[in-house]
Amino acid sequence: MLIPQGTAVYVMCMASKADVTNVSTSLGDVTSLAGAWHRTVVLSADDGLVRVSPLEISPLDTGDLYQVVVPVIADTVIVDSVVTTTAWDGRTGGVIAIEANVVISDSGSIDMSGLGFRGGARSNNGGSCGVVQACDPATSDRTGGKGESIRLPIASCTNGHTPWANGGGGGDAHNAGGGGGGNGGAGGRGGNQYVCSAVPGMHGMSGMALLDGSQERVFLGGGGGGGHQNNNVATEGARGAGAVMIRAHTVCGDTLTISARGSDAGPRAGIDGGGGGGAGGSVYIDACYAASTVRIDVSGGTGSMCDGGHGPGGGGGGGRVIMHPALLQTTGTRVMIDAQGGKAGLVNSGSGTNGATNGFPGIVRALCREVSPHRLAIAPKAQVGDTILMMMNATDTTNRCEVMITHQVRFVGAAHVPLTSGLSWFDALQVDVQHRDPDTTITTVTLPSLKSWTLPVLAMLSQDSTTVVSHRSWIPTTAAPAECAWSWLDKIITVDACALRIRPIEVGGPSRVRIEQRDSDISVAIESNQHARAICTLYSATGERVASCIASPFGRFTTDNLAAGLYCIIIEQAHGTSMHPLMIQR
């Protein structure tokens, strides 16, 4: 296919000559470029040679296998039929990509099930009992073929019971089942051999789950391992699923179904070994909002059945779903994900699995780099009685997707106490303060990534002259309790009581404060036994001091020039300081 100059394309590393680093027998850390991808532009294309620029995948290795994927690009993409593409053939296929402002589902679906890495072949017919062989060539009658994976094959090791990265291992003689392919979750192991020797042959091992530190790589589902045969009825390993990539702002319309399910192995293997199920594929969605239901299926395929005494295939592992955190925060309502592992094959249609196991569930991960966390700032020094402000400033300048971020701020030392507690404004802001002990206070604030907020903190006279402030933040989702975590180095705040007229300070402030907004005015009425004079200061959510007044016992702000939004009023009296949230509406 001739690709015109100027066409936007994805350059994807589909497989590498380098192996994964084994974290365990069923988990591999991807240290090669496999799964990495980059959006770029075609400079020229002729005679099968495509020139692109820029190319940010580096360092390129000529021994790795790359594919150029041309995405569907439009302002609006309407999915009104079954959208799919060609299956992976060892060089191309298996990936579909869409870029749009809006993706509209109109009774359509996207289906990449069974279009990923190919399953391992069944062994040549024959073989003796009790074989334990990790590597064999494709002509072997001792072992079934390994499932295809992100690691390029080696001619001397296309067969054998060990996995090939996320490709399931083949069953050894005599009649062992193949392992399920892996992706987000590991595949299940294959069933045991037919007992014909004092030394048992080895089952096909699980295709590995793939560990990706960037959480952005896109892998095809691993193929299942092939079964061993000596009666010409073993089954091959099943194909893994392909990959779906969607980059948009909004998904709407009726229910959009995205299927990237691993294939089932079959048919029945009879009196030979069964093939392993294929792993679920990858679904990558960088979108802000789902106005309609999105159903995603990256489940693993089922292993092949067989007759009694022989080895069925292991189930395929679940795939991986990678999406913008804004969508993950709607998981379970708008976005529904099935990433379960496939079932192991059965013996005699239901009398056990003879050692074969189900595949493991896949994973759901957030596109963390798409979110800019708030930047926190707080004054390093204060005097007793001061109200200082901890600023949680929004840093996202794109205004593309709004995400709720939770911040946990820990104050260790009694010199400072947060004034805000129990504040909630619909889904836009939630504040909770917990006093763990006399010297430790934990404040949890959840607010949108595009908005700023200020946490007022009172400097206290106590036995402590300093307070250590530590902070961490994360994106809360229903898929995982703490996605995209960030931490902040500890800050030390010093309280100075020297040369000051010391007075007792109580958190909680006046007995009663009544705040009313009428037209362009805000009135503040203070009722207390002391009838003391109070200083009232109005702050914006970004910490800017916008107005002040004296209340004794009544005070008034003028709000003609203030925008609608959330504000806070700090009221200071001789016997206490308090903070009160205020929503100005226009």
JSON list of C-alpha atoms in Angstrom, two decimals, residues 140-242:
[
{"chain": "A", "resi": 140, "resn": "SER", "atom": "CA", "xyz": [9.80, -32.06, 16.69]},
{"chain": "A", "resi": 141, "resn": "ASP", "atom": "CA", "xyz": [7.53, -34.98, 17.55]},
{"chain": "A", "resi": 142, "resn": "ARG", "atom": "CA", "xyz": [8.48, -34.57, 21.22]},
{"chain": "A", "resi": 143, "resn": "THR", "atom": "CA", "xyz": [6.93, -31.17, 21.98]},
{"chain": "A", "resi": 144, "resn": "GLY", "atom": "CA", "xyz": [4.14, -28.89, 20.85]},
{"chain": "A", "resi": 145, "resn": "GLY", "atom": "CA", "xyz": [4.84, -25.42, 19.42]},
{"chain": "A", "resi": 146, "resn": "LYS", "atom": "CA", "xyz": [5.17, -22.31, 21.56]},
{"chain": "A", "resi": 147, "resn": "GLY", "atom": "CA", "xyz": [2.63, -19.54, 21.06]},
{"chain": "A", "resi": 148, "resn": "GLU", "atom": "CA", "xyz": [3.77, -16.45, 19.14]},
{"chain": "A", "resi": 149, "resn": "SER", "atom": "CA", "xyz": [4.69, -13.46, 21.28]},
{"chain": "A", "resi": 150, "resn": "ILE", "atom": "CA", "xyz": [6.49, -10.13, 21.62]},
{"chain": "A", "resi": 151, "resn": "ARG", "atom": "CA", "xyz": [9.76, -12.06, 21.40]},
{"chain": "A", "resi": 152, "resn": "LEU", "atom": "CA", "xyz": [10.83, -13.02, 17.90]},
{"chain": "A", "resi": 153, "resn": "PRO", "atom": "CA", "xyz": [11.18, -16.78, 17.42]},
{"chain": "A", "resi": 154, "resn": "ILE", "atom": "CA", "xyz": [14.43, -18.71, 17.17]},
{"chain": "A", "resi": 155, "resn": "ALA", "atom": "CA", "xyz": [14.46, -21.68, 14.79]},
{"chain": "A", "resi": 156, "resn": "SER", "atom": "CA", "xyz": [15.99, -24.01, 17.36]},
{"chain": "A", "resi": 157, "resn": "CYS", "atom": "CA", "xyz": [13.36, -23.15, 19.99]},
{"chain": "A", "resi": 158, "resn": "THR", "atom": "CA", "xyz": [9.97, -22.84, 18.28]},
{"chain": "A", "resi": 159, "resn": "ASN", "atom": "CA", "xyz": [8.68, -25.80, 20.32]},
{"chain": "A", "resi": 160, "resn": "GLY", "atom": "CA", "xyz": [9.05, -26.86, 23.96]},
{"chain": "A", "resi": 161, "resn": "HIS", "atom": "CA", "xyz": [7.26, -26.50, 27.26]},
{"chain": "A", "resi": 162, "resn": "THR", "atom": "CA", "xyz": [8.73, -23.14, 28.41]},
{"chain": "A", "resi": 163, "resn": "PRO", "atom": "CA", "xyz": [6.83, -19.98, 27.44]},
{"chain": "A", "resi": 164, "resn": "TRP", "atom": "CA", "xyz": [8.14, -17.61, 24.77]},
{"chain": "A", "resi": 165, "resn": "ALA", "atom": "CA", "xyz": [7.56, -14.32, 26.62]},
{"chain": "A", "resi": 166, "resn": "ASN", "atom": "CA", "xyz": [3.74, -14.04, 26.53]},
{"chain": "A", "resi": 167, "resn": "GLY", "atom": "CA", "xyz": [3.35, -17.02, 24.22]},
{"chain": "A", "resi": 168, "resn": "GLY", "atom": "CA", "xyz": [2.20, -20.21, 25.95]},
{"chain": "A", "resi": 169, "resn": "GLY", "atom": "CA", "xyz": [4.56, -23.18, 26.11]},
{"chain": "A", "resi": 170, "resn": "GLY", "atom": "CA", "xyz": [3.85, -26.34, 24.08]},
{"chain": "A", "resi": 171, "resn": "GLY", "atom": "CA", "xyz": [2.96, -29.65, 25.70]},
{"chain": "A", "resi": 172, "resn": "ASP", "atom": "CA", "xyz": [5.71, -32.28, 26.02]},
{"chain": "A", "resi": 173, "resn": "ALA", "atom": "CA", "xyz": [5.33, -35.98, 25.29]},
{"chain": "A", "resi": 174, "resn": "HIS", "atom": "CA", "xyz": [3.31, -37.78, 26.14]},
{"chain": "A", "resi": 175, "resn": "ASN", "atom": "CA", "xyz": [0.09, -35.85, 25.26]},
{"chain": "A", "resi": 176, "resn": "ALA", "atom": "CA", "xyz": [0.52, -32.88, 27.59]},
{"chain": "A", "resi": 177, "resn": "GLY", "atom": "CA", "xyz": [-1.57, -29.77, 26.97]},
{"chain": "A", "resi": 178, "resn": "GLY", "atom": "CA", "xyz": [-0.30, -26.38, 25.82]},
{"chain": "A", "resi": 179, "resn": "GLY", "atom": "CA", "xyz": [-0.19, -23.32, 28.08]},
{"chain": "A", "resi": 180, "resn": "GLY", "atom": "CA", "xyz": [-2.50, -20.36, 27.56]},
{"chain": "A", "resi": 181, "resn": "GLY", "atom": "CA", "xyz": [-1.16, -17.14, 26.05]},
{"chain": "A", "resi": 182, "resn": "GLY", "atom": "CA", "xyz": [-0.51, -14.11, 28.25]},
{"chain": "A", "resi": 183, "resn": "ASN", "atom": "CA", "xyz": [-0.82, -10.32, 28.12]},
{"chain": "A", "resi": 184, "resn": "GLY", "atom": "CA", "xyz": [-2.11, -8.28, 31.06]},
{"chain": "A", "resi": 185, "resn": "GLY", "atom": "CA", "xyz": [-2.62, -11.55, 32.93]},
{"chain": "A", "resi": 186, "resn": "ALA", "atom": "CA", "xyz": [-0.65, -14.77, 32.63]},
{"chain": "A", "resi": 187, "resn": "GLY", "atom": "CA", "xyz": [-2.12, -17.73, 30.81]},
{"chain": "A", "resi": 188, "resn": "GLY", "atom": "CA", "xyz": [-3.03, -20.96, 32.58]},
{"chain": "A", "resi": 189, "resn": "ARG", "atom": "CA", "xyz": [-0.72, -23.96, 32.49]},
{"chain": "A", "resi": 190, "resn": "GLY", "atom": "CA", "xyz": [-1.51, -26.89, 30.23]},
{"chain": "A", "resi": 191, "resn": "GLY", "atom": "CA", "xyz": [-2.80, -30.25, 31.45]},
{"chain": "A", "resi": 192, "resn": "ASN", "atom": "CA", "xyz": [-0.61, -33.14, 32.52]},
{"chain": "A", "resi": 193, "resn": "GLN", "atom": "CA", "xyz": [0.74, -35.81, 30.19]},
{"chain": "A", "resi": 194, "resn": "TYR", "atom": "CA", "xyz": [-0.78, -39.21, 29.70]},
{"chain": "A", "resi": 195, "resn": "VAL", "atom": "CA", "xyz": [0.91, -41.42, 32.32]},
{"chain": "A", "resi": 196, "resn": "CYS", "atom": "CA", "xyz": [3.08, -43.90, 30.46]},
{"chain": "A", "resi": 197, "resn": "SER", "atom": "CA", "xyz": [6.41, -43.46, 32.20]},
{"chain": "A", "resi": 198, "resn": "ALA", "atom": "CA", "xyz": [7.80, -43.22, 35.68]},
{"chain": "A", "resi": 199, "resn": "VAL", "atom": "CA", "xyz": [9.18, -39.80, 34.67]},
{"chain": "A", "resi": 200, "resn": "PRO", "atom": "CA", "xyz": [6.27, -37.54, 33.74]},
{"chain": "A", "resi": 201, "resn": "GLY", "atom": "CA", "xyz": [6.49, -35.31, 30.71]},
{"chain": "A", "resi": 202, "resn": "MET", "atom": "CA", "xyz": [6.16, -31.56, 31.21]},
{"chain": "A", "resi": 203, "resn": "HIS", "atom": "CA", "xyz": [2.96, -29.61, 30.65]},
{"chain": "A", "resi": 204, "resn": "GLY", "atom": "CA", "xyz": [3.01, -26.45, 28.52]},
{"chain": "A", "resi": 205, "resn": "MET", "atom": "CA", "xyz": [3.81, -23.55, 30.83]},
{"chain": "A", "resi": 206, "resn": "SER", "atom": "CA", "xyz": [1.81, -20.35, 31.14]},
{"chain": "A", "resi": 207, "resn": "GLY", "atom": "CA", "xyz": [2.38, -17.51, 28.69]},
{"chain": "A", "resi": 208, "resn": "MET", "atom": "CA", "xyz": [3.74, -14.66, 30.78]},
{"chain": "A", "resi": 209, "resn": "ALA", "atom": "CA", "xyz": [1.90, -11.58, 31.97]},
{"chain": "A", "resi": 210, "resn": "LEU", "atom": "CA", "xyz": [3.77, -8.54, 30.64]},
{"chain": "A", "resi": 211, "resn": "LEU", "atom": "CA", "xyz": [4.99, -5.84, 33.00]},
{"chain": "A", "resi": 212, "resn": "ASP", "atom": "CA", "xyz": [5.24, -2.39, 31.39]},
{"chain": "A", "resi": 213, "resn": "GLY", "atom": "CA", "xyz": [6.63, 0.39, 33.55]},
{"chain": "A", "resi": 214, "resn": "SER", "atom": "CA", "xyz": [5.32, 3.14, 31.25]},
{"chain": "A", "resi": 215, "resn": "GLN", "atom": "CA", "xyz": [1.78, 1.72, 31.31]},
{"chain": "A", "resi": 216, "resn": "GLU", "atom": "CA", "xyz": [1.33, 2.95, 27.74]},
{"chain": "A", "resi": 217, "resn": "ARG", "atom": "CA", "xyz": [2.60, 0.12, 25.57]},
{"chain": "A", "resi": 218, "resn": "VAL", "atom": "CA", "xyz": [0.26, -1.80, 23.33]},
{"chain": "A", "resi": 219, "resn": "PHE", "atom": "CA", "xyz": [0.78, -5.57, 23.01]},
{"chain": "A", "resi": 220, "resn": "LEU", "atom": "CA", "xyz": [-1.05, -8.18, 20.97]},
{"chain": "A", "resi": 221, "resn": "GLY", "atom": "CA", "xyz": [-2.45, -11.06, 22.98]},
{"chain": "A", "resi": 222, "resn": "GLY", "atom": "CA", "xyz": [-0.05, -14.02, 23.20]},
{"chain": "A", "resi": 223, "resn": "GLY", "atom": "CA", "xyz": [-0.85, -17.22, 21.35]},
{"chain": "A", "resi": 224, "resn": "GLY", "atom": "CA", "xyz": [-1.58, -20.44, 23.20]},
{"chain": "A", "resi": 225, "resn": "GLY", "atom": "CA", "xyz": [0.87, -23.34, 23.12]},
{"chain": "A", "resi": 226, "resn": "GLY", "atom": "CA", "xyz": [0.15, -26.39, 20.96]},
{"chain": "A", "resi": 227, "resn": "GLY", "atom": "CA", "xyz": [-0.64, -29.82, 22.37]},
{"chain": "A", "resi": 228, "resn": "HIS", "atom": "CA", "xyz": [1.49, -32.93, 21.93]},
{"chain": "A", "resi": 229, "resn": "GLN", "atom": "CA", "xyz": [0.15, -35.78, 19.83]},
{"chain": "A", "resi": 230, "resn": "ASN", "atom": "CA", "xyz": [0.82, -39.37, 18.87]},
{"chain": "A", "resi": 231, "resn": "ASN", "atom": "CA", "xyz": [-2.65, -40.08, 17.48]},
{"chain": "A", "resi": 232, "resn": "ASN", "atom": "CA", "xyz": [-2.96, -37.14, 15.06]},
{"chain": "A", "resi": 233, "resn": "VAL", "atom": "CA", "xyz": [-5.82, -35.51, 17.00]},
{"chain": "A", "resi": 234, "resn": "ALA", "atom": "CA", "xyz": [-4.03, -32.90, 19.16]},
{"chain": "A", "resi": 235, "resn": "THR", "atom": "CA", "xyz": [-5.13, -29.28, 18.74]},
{"chain": "A", "resi": 236, "resn": "GLU", "atom": "CA", "xyz": [-3.10, -26.17, 18.03]},
{"chain": "A", "resi": 237, "resn": "GLY", "atom": "CA", "xyz": [-2.82, -23.25, 20.38]},
{"chain": "A", "resi": 238, "resn": "ALA", "atom": "CA", "xyz": [-5.37, -20.50, 19.83]},
{"chain": "A", "resi": 239, "resn": "ARG", "atom": "CA", "xyz": [-4.68, -16.99, 18.59]},
{"chain": "A", "resi": 240, "resn": "GLY", "atom": "CA", "xyz": [-4.47, -14.06, 20.95]},
{"chain": "A", "resi": 241, "resn": "ALA", "atom": "CA", "xyz": [-6.48, -10.91, 20.30]},
{"chain": "A", "resi": 242, "resn": "GLY", "atom": "CA", "xyz": [-5.41, -7.79, 18.44]}
]
